[in-house]
Short mmCIF file of C-alpha atoms and ligand atoms in Angstrom, two decimals:
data_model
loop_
_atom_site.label_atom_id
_atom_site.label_comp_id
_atom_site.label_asym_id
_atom_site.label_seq_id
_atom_site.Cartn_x
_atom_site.Cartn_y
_atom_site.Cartn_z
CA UNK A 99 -2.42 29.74 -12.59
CA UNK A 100 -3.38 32.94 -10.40
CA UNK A 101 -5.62 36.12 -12.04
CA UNK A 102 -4.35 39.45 -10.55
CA UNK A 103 -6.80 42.15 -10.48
CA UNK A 104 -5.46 45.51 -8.94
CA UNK A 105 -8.24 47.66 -10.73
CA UNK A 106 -9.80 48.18 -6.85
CA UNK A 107 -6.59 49.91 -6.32
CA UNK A 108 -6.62 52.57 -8.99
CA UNK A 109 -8.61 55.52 -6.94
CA UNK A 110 -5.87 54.46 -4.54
CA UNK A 111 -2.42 54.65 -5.80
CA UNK A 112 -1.71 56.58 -8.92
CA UNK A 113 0.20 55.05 -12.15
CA UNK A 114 2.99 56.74 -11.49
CA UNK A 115 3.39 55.94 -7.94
CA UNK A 116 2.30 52.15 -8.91
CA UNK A 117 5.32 52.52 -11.71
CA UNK A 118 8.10 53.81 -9.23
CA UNK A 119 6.98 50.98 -6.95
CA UNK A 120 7.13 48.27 -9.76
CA UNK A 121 10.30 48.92 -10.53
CA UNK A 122 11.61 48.59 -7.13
CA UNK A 123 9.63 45.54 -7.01
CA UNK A 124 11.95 44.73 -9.85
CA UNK A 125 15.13 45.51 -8.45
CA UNK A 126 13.99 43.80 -5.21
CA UNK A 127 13.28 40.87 -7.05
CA UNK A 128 16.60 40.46 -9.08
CA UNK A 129 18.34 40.86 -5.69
CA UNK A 130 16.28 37.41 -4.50
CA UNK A 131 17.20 35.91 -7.28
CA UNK A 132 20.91 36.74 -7.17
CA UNK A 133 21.20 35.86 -4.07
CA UNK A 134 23.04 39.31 -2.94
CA UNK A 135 20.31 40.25 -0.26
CA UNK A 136 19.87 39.33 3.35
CA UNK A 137 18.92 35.81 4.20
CA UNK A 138 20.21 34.68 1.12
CA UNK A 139 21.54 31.36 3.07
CA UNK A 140 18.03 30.77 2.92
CA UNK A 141 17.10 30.72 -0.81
CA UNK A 142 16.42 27.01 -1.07
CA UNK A 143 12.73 27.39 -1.46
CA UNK A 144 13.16 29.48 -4.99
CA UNK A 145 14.21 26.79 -6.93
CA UNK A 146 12.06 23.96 -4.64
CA UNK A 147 9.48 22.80 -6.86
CA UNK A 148 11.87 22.41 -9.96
CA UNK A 149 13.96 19.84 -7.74
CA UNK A 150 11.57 17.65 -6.69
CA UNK A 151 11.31 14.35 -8.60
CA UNK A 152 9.02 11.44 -8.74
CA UNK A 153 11.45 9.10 -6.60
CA UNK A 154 10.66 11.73 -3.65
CA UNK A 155 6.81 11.49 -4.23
CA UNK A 156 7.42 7.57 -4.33
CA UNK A 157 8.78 7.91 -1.15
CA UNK A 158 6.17 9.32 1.08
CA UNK A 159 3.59 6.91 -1.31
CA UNK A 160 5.77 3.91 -0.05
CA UNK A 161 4.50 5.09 3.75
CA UNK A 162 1.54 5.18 2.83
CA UNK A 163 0.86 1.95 1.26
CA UNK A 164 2.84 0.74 4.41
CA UNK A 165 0.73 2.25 7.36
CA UNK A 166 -2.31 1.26 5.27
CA UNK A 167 -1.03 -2.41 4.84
CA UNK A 168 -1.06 -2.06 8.72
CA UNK A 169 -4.64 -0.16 9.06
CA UNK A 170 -3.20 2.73 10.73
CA UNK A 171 -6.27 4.91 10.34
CA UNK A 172 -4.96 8.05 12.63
CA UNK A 173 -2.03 9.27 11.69
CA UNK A 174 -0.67 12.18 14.15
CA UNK A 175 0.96 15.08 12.59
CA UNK A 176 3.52 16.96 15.04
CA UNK A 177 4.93 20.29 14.52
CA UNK A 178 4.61 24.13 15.15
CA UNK A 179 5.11 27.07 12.58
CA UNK A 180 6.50 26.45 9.09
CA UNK A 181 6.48 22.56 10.28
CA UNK A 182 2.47 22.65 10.69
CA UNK A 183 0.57 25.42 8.55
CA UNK A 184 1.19 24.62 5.33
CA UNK A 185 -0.08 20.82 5.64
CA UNK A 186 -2.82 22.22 7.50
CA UNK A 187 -3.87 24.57 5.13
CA UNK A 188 -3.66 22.03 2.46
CA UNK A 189 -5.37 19.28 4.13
CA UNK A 190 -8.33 21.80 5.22
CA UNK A 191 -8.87 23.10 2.01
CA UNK A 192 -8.93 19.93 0.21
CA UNK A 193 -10.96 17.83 2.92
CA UNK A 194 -14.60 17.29 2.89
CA UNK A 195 -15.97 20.26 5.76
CA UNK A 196 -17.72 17.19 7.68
CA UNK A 197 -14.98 14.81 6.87
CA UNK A 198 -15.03 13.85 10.50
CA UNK A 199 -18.22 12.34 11.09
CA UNK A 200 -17.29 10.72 8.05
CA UNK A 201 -15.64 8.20 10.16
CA UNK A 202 -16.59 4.65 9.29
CA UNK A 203 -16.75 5.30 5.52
CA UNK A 204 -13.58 7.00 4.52
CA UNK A 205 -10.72 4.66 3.61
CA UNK A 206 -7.10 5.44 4.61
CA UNK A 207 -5.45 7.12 7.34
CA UNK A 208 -7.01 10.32 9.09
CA UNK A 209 -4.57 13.12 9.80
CA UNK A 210 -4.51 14.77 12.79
CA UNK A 211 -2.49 17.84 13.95
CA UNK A 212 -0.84 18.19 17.54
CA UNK A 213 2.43 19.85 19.22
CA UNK A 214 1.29 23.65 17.73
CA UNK A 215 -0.03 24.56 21.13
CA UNK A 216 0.79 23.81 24.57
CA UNK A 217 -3.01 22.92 25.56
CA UNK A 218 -3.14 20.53 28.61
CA UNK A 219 -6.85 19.49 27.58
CA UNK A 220 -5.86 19.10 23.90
CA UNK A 221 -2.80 16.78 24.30
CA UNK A 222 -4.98 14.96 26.59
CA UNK A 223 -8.52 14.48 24.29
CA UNK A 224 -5.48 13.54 21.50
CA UNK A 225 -4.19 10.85 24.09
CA UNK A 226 -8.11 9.31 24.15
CA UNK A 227 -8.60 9.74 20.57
CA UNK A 228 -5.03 7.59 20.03
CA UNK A 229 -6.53 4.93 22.55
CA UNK A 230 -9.23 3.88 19.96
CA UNK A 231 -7.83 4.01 16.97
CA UNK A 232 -4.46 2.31 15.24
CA UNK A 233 -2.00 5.20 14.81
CA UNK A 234 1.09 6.52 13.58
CA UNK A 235 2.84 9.06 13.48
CA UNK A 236 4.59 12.25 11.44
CA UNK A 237 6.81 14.57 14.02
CA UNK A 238 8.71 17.46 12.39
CA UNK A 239 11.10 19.99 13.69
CA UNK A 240 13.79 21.20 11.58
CA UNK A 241 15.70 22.28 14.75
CA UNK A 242 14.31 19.53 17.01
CA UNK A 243 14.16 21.16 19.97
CA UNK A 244 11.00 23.48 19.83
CA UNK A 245 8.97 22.93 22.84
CA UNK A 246 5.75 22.58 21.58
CA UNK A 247 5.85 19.89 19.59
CA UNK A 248 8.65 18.37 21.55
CA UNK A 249 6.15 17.94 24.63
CA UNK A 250 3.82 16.74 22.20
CA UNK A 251 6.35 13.97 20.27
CA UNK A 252 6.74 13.03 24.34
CA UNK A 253 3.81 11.76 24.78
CA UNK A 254 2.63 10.57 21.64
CA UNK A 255 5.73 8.35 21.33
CA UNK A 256 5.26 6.71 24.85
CA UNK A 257 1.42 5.99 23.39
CA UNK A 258 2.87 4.21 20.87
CA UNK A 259 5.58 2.39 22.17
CA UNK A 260 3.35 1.30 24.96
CA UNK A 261 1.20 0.04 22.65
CA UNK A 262 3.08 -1.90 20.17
CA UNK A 263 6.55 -2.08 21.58
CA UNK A 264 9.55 -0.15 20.59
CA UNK A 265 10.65 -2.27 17.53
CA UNK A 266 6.71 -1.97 16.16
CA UNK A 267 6.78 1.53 16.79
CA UNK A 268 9.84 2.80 14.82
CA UNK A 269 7.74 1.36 11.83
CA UNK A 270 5.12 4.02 13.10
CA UNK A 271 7.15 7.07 13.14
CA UNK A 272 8.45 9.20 10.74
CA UNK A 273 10.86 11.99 11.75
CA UNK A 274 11.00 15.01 9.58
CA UNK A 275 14.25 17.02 10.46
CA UNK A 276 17.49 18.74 9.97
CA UNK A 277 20.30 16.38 8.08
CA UNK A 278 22.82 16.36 10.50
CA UNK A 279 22.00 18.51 13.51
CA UNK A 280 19.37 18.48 16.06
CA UNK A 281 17.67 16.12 18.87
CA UNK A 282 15.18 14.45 16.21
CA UNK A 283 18.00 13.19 13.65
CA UNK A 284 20.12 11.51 17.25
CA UNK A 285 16.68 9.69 17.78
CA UNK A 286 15.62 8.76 14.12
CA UNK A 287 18.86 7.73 14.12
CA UNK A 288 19.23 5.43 17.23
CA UNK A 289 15.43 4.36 17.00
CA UNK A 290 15.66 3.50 13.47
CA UNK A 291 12.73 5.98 12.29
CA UNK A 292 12.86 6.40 9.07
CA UNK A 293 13.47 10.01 7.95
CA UNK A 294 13.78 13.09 5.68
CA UNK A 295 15.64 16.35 5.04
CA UNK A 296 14.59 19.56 5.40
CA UNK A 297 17.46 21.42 3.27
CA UNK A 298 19.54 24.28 5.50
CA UNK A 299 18.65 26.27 2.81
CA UNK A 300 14.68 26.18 3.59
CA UNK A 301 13.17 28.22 6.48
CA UNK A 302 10.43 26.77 8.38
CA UNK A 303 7.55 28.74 6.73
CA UNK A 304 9.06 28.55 2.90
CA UNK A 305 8.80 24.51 3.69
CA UNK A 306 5.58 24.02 2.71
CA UNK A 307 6.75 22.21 -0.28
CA UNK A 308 9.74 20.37 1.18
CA UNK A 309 8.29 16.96 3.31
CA UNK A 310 7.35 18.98 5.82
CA UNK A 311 4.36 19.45 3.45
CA UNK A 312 4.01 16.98 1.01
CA UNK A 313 4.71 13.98 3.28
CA UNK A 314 1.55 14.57 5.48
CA UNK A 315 -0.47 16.06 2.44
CA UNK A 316 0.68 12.60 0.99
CA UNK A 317 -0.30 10.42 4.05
CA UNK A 318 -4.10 12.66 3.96
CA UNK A 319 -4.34 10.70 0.38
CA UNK A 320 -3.97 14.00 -1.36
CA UNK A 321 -2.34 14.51 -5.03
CA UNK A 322 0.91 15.47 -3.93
CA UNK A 323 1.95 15.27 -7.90
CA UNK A 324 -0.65 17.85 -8.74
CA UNK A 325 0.76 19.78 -6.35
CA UNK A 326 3.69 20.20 -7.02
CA UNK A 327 3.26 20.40 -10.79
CA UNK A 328 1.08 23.46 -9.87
CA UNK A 329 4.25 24.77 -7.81
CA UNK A 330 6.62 24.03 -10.42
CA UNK A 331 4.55 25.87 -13.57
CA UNK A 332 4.37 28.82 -10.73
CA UNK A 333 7.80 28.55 -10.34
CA UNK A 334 8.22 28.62 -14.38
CA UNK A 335 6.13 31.21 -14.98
CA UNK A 336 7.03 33.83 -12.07
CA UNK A 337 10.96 33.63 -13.27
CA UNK A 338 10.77 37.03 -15.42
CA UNK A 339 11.67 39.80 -14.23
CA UNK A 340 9.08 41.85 -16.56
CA UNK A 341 6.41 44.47 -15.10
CA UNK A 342 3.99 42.23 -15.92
CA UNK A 343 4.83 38.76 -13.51
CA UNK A 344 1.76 39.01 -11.24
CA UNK A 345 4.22 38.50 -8.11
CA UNK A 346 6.41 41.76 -8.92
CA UNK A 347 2.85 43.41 -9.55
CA UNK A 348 1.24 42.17 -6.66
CA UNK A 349 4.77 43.16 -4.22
CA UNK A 350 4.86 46.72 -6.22
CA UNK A 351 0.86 47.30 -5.15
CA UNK A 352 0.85 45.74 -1.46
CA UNK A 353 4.05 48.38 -0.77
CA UNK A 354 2.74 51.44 -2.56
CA UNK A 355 -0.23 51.32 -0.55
CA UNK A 356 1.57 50.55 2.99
CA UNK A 357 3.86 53.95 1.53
CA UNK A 358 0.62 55.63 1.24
CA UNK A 359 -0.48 54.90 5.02
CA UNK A 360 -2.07 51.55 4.92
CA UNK A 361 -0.58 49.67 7.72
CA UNK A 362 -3.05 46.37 7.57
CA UNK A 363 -3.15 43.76 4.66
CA UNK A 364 -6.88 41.57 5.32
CA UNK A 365 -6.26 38.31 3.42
CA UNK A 366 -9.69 37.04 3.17
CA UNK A 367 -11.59 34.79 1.06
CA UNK A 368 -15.33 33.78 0.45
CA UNK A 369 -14.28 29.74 0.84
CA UNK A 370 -14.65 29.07 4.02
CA UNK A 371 -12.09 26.23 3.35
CA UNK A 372 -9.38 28.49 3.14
CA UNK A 373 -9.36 29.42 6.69
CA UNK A 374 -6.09 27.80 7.56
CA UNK A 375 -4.72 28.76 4.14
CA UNK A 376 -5.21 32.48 5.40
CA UNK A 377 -3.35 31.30 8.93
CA UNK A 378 -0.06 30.09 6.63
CA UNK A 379 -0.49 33.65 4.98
CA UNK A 380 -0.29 35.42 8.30
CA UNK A 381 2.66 33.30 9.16
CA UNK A 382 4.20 33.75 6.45
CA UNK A 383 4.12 37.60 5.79
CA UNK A 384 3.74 38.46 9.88
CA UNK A 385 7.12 36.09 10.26
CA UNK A 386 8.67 38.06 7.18
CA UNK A 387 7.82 41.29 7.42
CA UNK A 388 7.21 42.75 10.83
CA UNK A 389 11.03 43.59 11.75
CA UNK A 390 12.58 46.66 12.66
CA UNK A 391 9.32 48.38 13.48
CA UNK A 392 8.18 47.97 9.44
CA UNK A 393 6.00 45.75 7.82
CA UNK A 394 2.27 44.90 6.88
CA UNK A 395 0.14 43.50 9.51
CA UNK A 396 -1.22 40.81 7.96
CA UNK A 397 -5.29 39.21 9.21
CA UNK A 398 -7.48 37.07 7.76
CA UNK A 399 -11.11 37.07 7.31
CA UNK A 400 -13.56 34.47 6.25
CA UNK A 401 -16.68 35.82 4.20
CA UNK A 402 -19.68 35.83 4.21
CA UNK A 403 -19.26 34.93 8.47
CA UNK A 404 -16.90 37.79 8.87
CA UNK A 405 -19.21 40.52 7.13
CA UNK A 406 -21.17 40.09 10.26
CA UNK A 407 -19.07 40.80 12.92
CA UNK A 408 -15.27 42.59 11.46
CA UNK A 409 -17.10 43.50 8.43
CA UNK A 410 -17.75 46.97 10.44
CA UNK A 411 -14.47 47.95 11.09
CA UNK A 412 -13.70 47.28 7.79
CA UNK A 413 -16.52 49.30 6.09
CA UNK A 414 -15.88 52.12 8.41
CA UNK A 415 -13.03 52.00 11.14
CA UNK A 416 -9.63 53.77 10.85
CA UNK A 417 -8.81 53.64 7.06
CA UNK A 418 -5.14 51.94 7.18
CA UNK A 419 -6.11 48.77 5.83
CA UNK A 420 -6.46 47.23 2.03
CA UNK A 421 -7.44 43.58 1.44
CA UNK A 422 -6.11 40.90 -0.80
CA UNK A 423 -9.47 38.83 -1.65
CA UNK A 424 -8.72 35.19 -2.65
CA UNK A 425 -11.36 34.33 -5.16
CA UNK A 426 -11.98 30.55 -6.26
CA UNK A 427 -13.76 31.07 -9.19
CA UNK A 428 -15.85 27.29 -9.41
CA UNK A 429 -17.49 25.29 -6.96
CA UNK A 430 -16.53 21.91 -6.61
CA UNK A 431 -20.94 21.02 -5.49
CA UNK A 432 -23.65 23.03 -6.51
CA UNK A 433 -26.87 23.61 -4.47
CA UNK A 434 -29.58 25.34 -6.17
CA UNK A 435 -32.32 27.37 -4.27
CA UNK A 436 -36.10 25.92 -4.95
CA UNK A 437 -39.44 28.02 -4.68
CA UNK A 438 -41.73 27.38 -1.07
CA UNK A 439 -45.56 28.20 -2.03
CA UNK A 440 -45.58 30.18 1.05
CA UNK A 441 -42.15 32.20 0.34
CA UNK A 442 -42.56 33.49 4.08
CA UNK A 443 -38.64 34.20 4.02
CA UNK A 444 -38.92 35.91 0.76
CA UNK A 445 -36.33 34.16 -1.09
CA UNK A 446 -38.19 33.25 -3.74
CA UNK A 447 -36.61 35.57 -5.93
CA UNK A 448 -33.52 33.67 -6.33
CA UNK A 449 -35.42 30.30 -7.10
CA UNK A 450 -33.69 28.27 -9.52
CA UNK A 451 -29.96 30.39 -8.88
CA UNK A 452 -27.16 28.64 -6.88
CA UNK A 453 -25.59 29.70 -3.61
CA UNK A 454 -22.82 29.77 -5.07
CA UNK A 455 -24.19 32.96 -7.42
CA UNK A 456 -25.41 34.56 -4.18
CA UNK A 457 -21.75 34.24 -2.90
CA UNK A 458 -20.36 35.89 -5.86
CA UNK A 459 -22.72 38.56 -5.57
CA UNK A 460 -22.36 38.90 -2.39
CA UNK A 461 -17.90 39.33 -2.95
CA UNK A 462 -18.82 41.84 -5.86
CA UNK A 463 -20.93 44.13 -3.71
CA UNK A 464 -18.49 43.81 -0.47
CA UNK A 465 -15.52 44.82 -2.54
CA UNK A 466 -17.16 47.68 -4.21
CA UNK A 467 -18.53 48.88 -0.78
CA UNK A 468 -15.25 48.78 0.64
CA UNK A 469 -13.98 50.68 -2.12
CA UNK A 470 -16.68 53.09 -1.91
CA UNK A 471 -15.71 53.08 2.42
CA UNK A 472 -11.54 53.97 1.28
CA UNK A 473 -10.47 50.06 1.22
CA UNK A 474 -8.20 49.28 -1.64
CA UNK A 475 -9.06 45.76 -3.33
CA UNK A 476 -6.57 42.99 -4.48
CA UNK A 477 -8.35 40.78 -6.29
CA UNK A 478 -6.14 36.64 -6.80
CA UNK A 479 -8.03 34.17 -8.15
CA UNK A 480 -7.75 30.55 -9.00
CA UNK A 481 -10.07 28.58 -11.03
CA UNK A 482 -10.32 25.55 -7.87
CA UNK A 483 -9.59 25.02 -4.93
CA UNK A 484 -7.44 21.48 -5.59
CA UNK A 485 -4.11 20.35 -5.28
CA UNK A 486 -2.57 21.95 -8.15
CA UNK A 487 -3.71 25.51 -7.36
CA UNK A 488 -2.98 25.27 -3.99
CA UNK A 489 0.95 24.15 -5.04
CA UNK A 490 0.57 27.42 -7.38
CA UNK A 491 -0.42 29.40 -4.68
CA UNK A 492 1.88 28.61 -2.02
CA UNK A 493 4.93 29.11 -4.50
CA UNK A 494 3.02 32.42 -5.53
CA UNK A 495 3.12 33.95 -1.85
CA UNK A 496 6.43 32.83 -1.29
CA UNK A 497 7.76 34.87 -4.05
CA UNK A 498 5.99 37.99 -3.16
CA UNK A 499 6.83 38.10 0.14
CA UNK A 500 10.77 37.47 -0.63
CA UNK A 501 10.18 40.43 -2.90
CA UNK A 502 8.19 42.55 -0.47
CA UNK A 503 10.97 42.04 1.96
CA UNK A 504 13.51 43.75 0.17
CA UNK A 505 11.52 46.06 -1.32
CA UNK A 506 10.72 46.72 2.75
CA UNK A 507 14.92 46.76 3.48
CA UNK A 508 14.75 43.60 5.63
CA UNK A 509 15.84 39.91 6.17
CA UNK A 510 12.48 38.28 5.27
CA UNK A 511 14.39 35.10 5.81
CA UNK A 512 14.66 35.33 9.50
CA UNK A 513 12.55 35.45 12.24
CA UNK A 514 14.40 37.08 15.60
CA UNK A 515 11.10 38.15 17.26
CA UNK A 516 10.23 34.86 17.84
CA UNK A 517 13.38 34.47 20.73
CA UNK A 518 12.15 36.91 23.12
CA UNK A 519 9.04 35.09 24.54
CA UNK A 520 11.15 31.34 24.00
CA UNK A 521 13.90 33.29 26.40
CA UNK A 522 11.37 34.17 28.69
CA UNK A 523 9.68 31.17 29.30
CA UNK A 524 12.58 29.25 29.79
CA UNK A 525 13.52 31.47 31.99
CA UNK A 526 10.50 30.85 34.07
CA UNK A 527 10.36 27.32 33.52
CA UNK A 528 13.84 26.93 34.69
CA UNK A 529 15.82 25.40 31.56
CA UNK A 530 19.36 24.74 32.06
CA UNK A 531 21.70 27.55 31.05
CA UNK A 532 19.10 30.44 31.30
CA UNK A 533 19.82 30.81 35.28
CA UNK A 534 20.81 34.39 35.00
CA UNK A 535 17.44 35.19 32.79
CA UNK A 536 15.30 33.18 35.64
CA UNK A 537 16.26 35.32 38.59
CA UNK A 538 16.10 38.44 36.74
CA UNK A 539 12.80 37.61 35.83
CA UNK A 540 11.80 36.24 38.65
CA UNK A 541 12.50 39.51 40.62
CA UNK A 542 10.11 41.42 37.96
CA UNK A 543 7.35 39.13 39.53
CA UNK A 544 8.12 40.16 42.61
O1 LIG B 1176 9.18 29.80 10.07
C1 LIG B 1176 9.84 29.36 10.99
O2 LIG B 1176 11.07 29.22 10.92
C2 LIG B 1176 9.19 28.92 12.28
O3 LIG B 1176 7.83 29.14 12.24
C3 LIG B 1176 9.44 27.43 12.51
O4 LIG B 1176 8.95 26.72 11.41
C4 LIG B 1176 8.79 26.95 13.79
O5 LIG B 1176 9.25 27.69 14.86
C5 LIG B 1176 9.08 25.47 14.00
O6 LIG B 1176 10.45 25.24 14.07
P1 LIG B 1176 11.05 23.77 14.02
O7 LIG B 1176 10.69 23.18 12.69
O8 LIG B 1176 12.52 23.94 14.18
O9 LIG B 1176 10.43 22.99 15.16
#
């Protein structure tokens, strides 16, 4: 479960303001849950975690068990968006920092990311990194046609046919995709991949606990059980409507003080492991929210690393920003700080106290300095950083930002933004059917 602590807010917003703001949070939230609002086509994630059932966790386990019956020990994950962050995120967190120099001792497949970028060099160093090792592979794309990882699925599927042959290879690739529709269901289909659904009724980045999640967290030899029994007591215990459910709290805070002028929400957390978590939160809110010139501009920071170089602008730049601190409250190691006779870097005062107590410290006195410098603090915090809280947390954020975007008055469901740079690089690469878009845009080159 998730601690909410708004008390860094209180010399920001004032109880009444925070009450009026609650109860739209409220009425915003009985709207998502009735299904009345905009988007509501795309509701499917609400009531995710409640539907899933062992057989589906058997599933991706009988994959596993396969590929490792095989030695696959590189398994390539392809996909962009909702079909990438929230396995990344997951993976990161949970995954030793050095895990890859970790090479020869780890058992079971590695997991490896590619088609969220369109980096010549980084398809390539994938290519050599497949050329050593015995792979397979994950590709998702609800739609199946996004560029990115389509390139991507190109070349990693010639790798692998070349190198086992077409029959071995359709043992080697999973498609994760739309039921009926879409490039990647024709293939799965014709190639004999085999497959799963993502639902109609999920959006990309509210699919984080759909396959498109728990199939590669699965294949990383992760507890996808734990996680989802985290999701599903989040889902449980996030249902009331009451003042007090930490998501209508947390929605009725985050939009009292954007009403009050602060334009900027910094996610940030003192784990360096949830770095990609903090990517998946700028997806998801940035993806939700920023429509119809409104919304939170959601960043991320990583502290203590951060304090050094943003922590500045934070302290002291243009006061339109709060943060939203993710605290994990235990360590999963603990290092311990020993006396030197010569205590030339004068550290000897903490002898015998963890790192991990200097971290704390060093959260408590950053979030009372930015206080003190006109930052509003959200405290969340989660007892570890494992597979259950992570399912909690994911299911947490997906709640408050359905509620935040009808508190806001938009579709947090869709994402029409995203079109305008796709139209205009097919226009310049010349796609089929965007003829009239390529000369107009080749003219503004002129
Ligand atoms: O949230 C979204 O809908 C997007 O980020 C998509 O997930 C992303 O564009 C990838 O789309 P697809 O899964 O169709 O390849």
């Amino acid at each position: 479960m998730i601690e909410l602590n708004l008390e860094g807010c209180s010399q920001f917003v004032t109880k009444e303001k925070f009450a009026e703001f609650t109860e739209k949070a409220v009425a915003a939230k009985k709207i998502l849950e009735s299904g009345t609002g905009a988007g509501s086509e795309f509701l499917g994630w609400n009531n995710l975690p409640s539907s899933i059932d062992s057989e589906q966790l058997s599933a991706y386990l009988e994959i596993v068990d396969d590929w490792i019956g095989k030695s696959v020990d590189l398994v390539v994950v392809i996909g962009i968006g909702g079909s990438y962050l929230g396995a990344k995120a997951t993976v990161e967190a949970l995954s030793h920092t050095f895990t890859d120099y970790f090479q020869d001792t780890c058992s079971g497949p590695r997991v490896v990311f590619a088609g969220h970028n369109l980096s010549e060099d980084y398809l390539a160093e994938l290519m050599d990194l497949m050329s050593c090792r015995n792979v397979a592979c994950v590709v998702i794309s609800k739609s199946g046609t996004t560029t990115e990882p389509a390139i991507a699925f190109r070349f990693v599927k010639a790798a692998i046919e070349a190198r086992y042959g077409r029959q071995e290879a359709a043992s080697r690739i999973v498609a994760v995709t739309d039921r009926s529709r879409g490039a990647l269901r024709i293939l799965s289909e014709s190639e004999g991949y085999r497959s799963f659904v993502i639902d109609d009724s999920v959006g990309g980045r509210y699919s984080v606990l759909s396959p498109v999640g728990l199939l590669p967290v699965s294949v990383s030899g992760f507890d996808v059980e734990a996680m989802v029994r985290g999701a599903k007591d989040a889902q449980a215990a996030l249902s009331g409507d009451d003042v007090s459910n930490p998501a209508v709290r947390y929605a009725a805070m985050r939009n009292a003080l954007y009403d009050s002028g602060k334009k900027i929400e910094i996610f940030g957390s003192f784990n360096p492991k949830l770095q990609y978590f903090g990517e998946w939160l700028k997806q998801l809110f940035g993806e939700s929210e920023g429509k119809g010139h409104k919304g939170l501009f959601p960043a991320y920071v990583t502290c203590t690393t951060d304090l050094h170089s943003i922590g500045q602008y934070i302290q002291d730049g243009e006061r339109n920003l709060f943060e939203t601190m993710i605290t994990v409250k235990n360590t999963r190691r603990y290092a311990i700080i020993e006396e030197t006779s010569d205590n030339l870097d004068g550290l000897n005062y903490l002898s015998g106290k963890s790192v991990g107590h200097c971290n704390r410290m060093a959260q408590t006195g950053t979030r009372l300095a930015h206080i003190d410098g006109g930052v509003p603090n959200i405290e969340i915090a989660v007892e570890s950083l494992d597979e259950y809280n992570l399912g909690y947390m994911f299911y947490f954020f997906e709640k408050v930002c359905g509620i935040s975007g009808y508190m806001l008055g938009i579709n947090p469901f869709d994402q029409p933004g995203v079109e305008a740079y796709k139209k205009n690089m097919f226009a310049l690469l010349g796609k089929p059917g965007y003829e009239k878009e390529t000369e107009q845009i080749r003219k503004r080159m002129e």
